[in-house]
């Protein structure tokens, strides 16, 4: 039975270009503060209509490969009905259907139970909104 729930928001500056921003260290820091050796779940959520969360390898080119794949699947052109903002901005509103705005991750002994090469990342293709909020919630 779980008896502990804690939540915190963090602010992330993603900049004016497409970005994959690594949140793994922020997640680990949060868990050090609140999990205190317990098992449970970490939920990561971004309350934005144009950003998502993923668990991928970073630093070996996978983050750039992800952005390239999204550019192929969701080109920044005039095909989108949602047309405010920068040209092609409608694709940013489709992004969360492919890269959801949430992830729930296992916590074992107070630490993220990720695989060796896995990282938790914020995926942001919307250069019109360089400031993002991410909510971290631990249940355990």
XYZ file of C-alpha atoms in Angstrom:
140
model
C 0.000 0.000 0.000
C 1.300 3.459 -0.844
C 1.167 6.200 1.731
C 3.243 8.988 0.239
C 2.487 11.428 -2.579
C 4.650 14.450 -3.368
C 4.667 16.734 -6.379
C 6.876 19.568 -7.580
C 7.117 21.665 -10.724
C 10.319 22.620 -12.487
C 10.838 25.265 -15.140
C 12.735 24.351 -18.296
C 14.079 26.762 -20.894
C 14.112 24.956 -24.235
C 15.044 27.942 -26.419
C 13.812 29.038 -29.818
C 14.864 25.919 -31.754
C 13.568 22.343 -31.640
C 14.982 20.647 -28.578
C 15.320 17.399 -26.687
C 16.021 18.460 -23.106
C 17.302 15.812 -20.674
C 15.299 15.754 -17.422
C 16.938 12.677 -15.889
C 19.095 14.585 -13.389
C 16.132 16.712 -12.286
C 14.038 13.554 -11.801
C 16.832 11.903 -9.785
C 17.262 15.016 -7.628
C 13.533 15.151 -6.926
C 13.508 11.481 -5.914
C 16.512 11.964 -3.601
C 14.491 14.658 -1.816
C 11.169 12.834 -1.572
C 11.400 9.065 -2.142
C 13.838 8.336 0.698
C 14.575 4.759 -0.346
C 10.971 3.810 -1.136
C 9.656 1.953 -4.157
C 6.901 3.572 -6.179
C 6.152 5.472 -9.346
C 7.384 8.752 -10.758
C 4.932 10.513 -13.031
C 6.385 13.221 -15.264
C 3.890 15.575 -16.948
C 4.181 18.720 -19.033
C 1.008 20.859 -19.217
C 1.625 22.129 -22.743
C -0.240 21.442 -25.989
C 2.985 21.472 -28.007
C 5.510 19.395 -26.051
C 5.943 15.781 -25.009
C 8.017 13.433 -22.879
C 10.016 10.419 -23.998
C 12.414 7.835 -22.615
C 15.321 7.504 -25.052
C 19.095 7.259 -25.220
C 20.746 10.675 -25.379
C 24.218 11.852 -26.303
C 24.831 9.237 -29.003
C 22.760 10.907 -31.708
C 19.362 9.446 -30.792
C 18.046 12.814 -29.640
C 18.909 14.357 -33.036
C 17.502 11.259 -34.775
C 14.236 11.762 -32.883
C 14.005 15.386 -34.029
C 14.803 14.324 -37.610
C 12.069 11.660 -37.482
C 9.580 14.201 -36.157
C 10.513 16.614 -38.965
C 9.769 13.817 -41.455
C 6.471 12.827 -39.804
C 5.402 16.385 -38.972
C 6.881 18.799 -41.529
C 6.823 22.497 -40.651
C 4.913 23.569 -43.740
C 1.510 25.024 -44.636
C -0.489 21.745 -44.647
C -1.771 22.260 -41.081
C -5.207 23.733 -40.344
C -3.979 25.109 -37.020
C -2.149 28.162 -38.380
C -1.327 30.697 -35.656
C 2.305 31.213 -34.651
C 5.324 30.410 -36.778
C 4.897 28.761 -40.193
C 4.088 25.082 -39.699
C 3.169 25.581 -36.025
C 0.150 23.307 -36.456
C 2.514 20.331 -36.409
C 3.564 21.278 -32.871
C -0.035 20.700 -31.759
C 0.002 17.201 -33.286
C 3.290 16.283 -31.545
C 1.677 15.180 -28.223
C -0.294 12.502 -30.076
C 3.050 10.893 -31.023
C 5.198 11.964 -28.060
C 2.734 12.139 -25.147
C 2.926 14.852 -22.477
C 3.344 12.269 -19.714
C 5.479 9.331 -18.627
C 5.163 7.040 -15.612
C 8.399 5.419 -14.508
C 9.265 2.809 -11.868
C 11.170 3.836 -8.756
C 13.110 1.167 -6.834
C 14.820 1.944 -3.566
C 14.270 5.677 -4.111
C 15.924 5.740 -7.551
C 14.648 5.715 -11.113
C 14.682 2.158 -12.450
C 15.785 3.073 -15.974
C 17.823 0.929 -18.324
C 21.528 1.621 -18.786
C 21.130 3.991 -21.732
C 17.686 5.417 -20.977
C 17.059 9.072 -20.179
C 13.865 11.016 -19.508
C 13.552 13.900 -21.973
C 11.267 16.805 -22.782
C 10.661 17.023 -26.543
C 9.810 20.520 -27.753
C 9.426 21.398 -31.432
C 7.722 24.733 -30.732
C 10.211 27.591 -30.936
C 7.425 30.078 -30.160
C 7.341 28.996 -26.496
C 10.857 28.681 -25.019
C 9.666 28.354 -21.398
C 8.171 25.063 -20.247
C 6.882 23.643 -16.990
C 7.269 20.011 -15.986
C 5.461 18.453 -13.025
C 7.191 15.625 -11.168
C 4.983 13.502 -8.887
C 6.134 10.603 -6.713
C 3.732 8.005 -5.374
C 5.268 5.431 -3.099
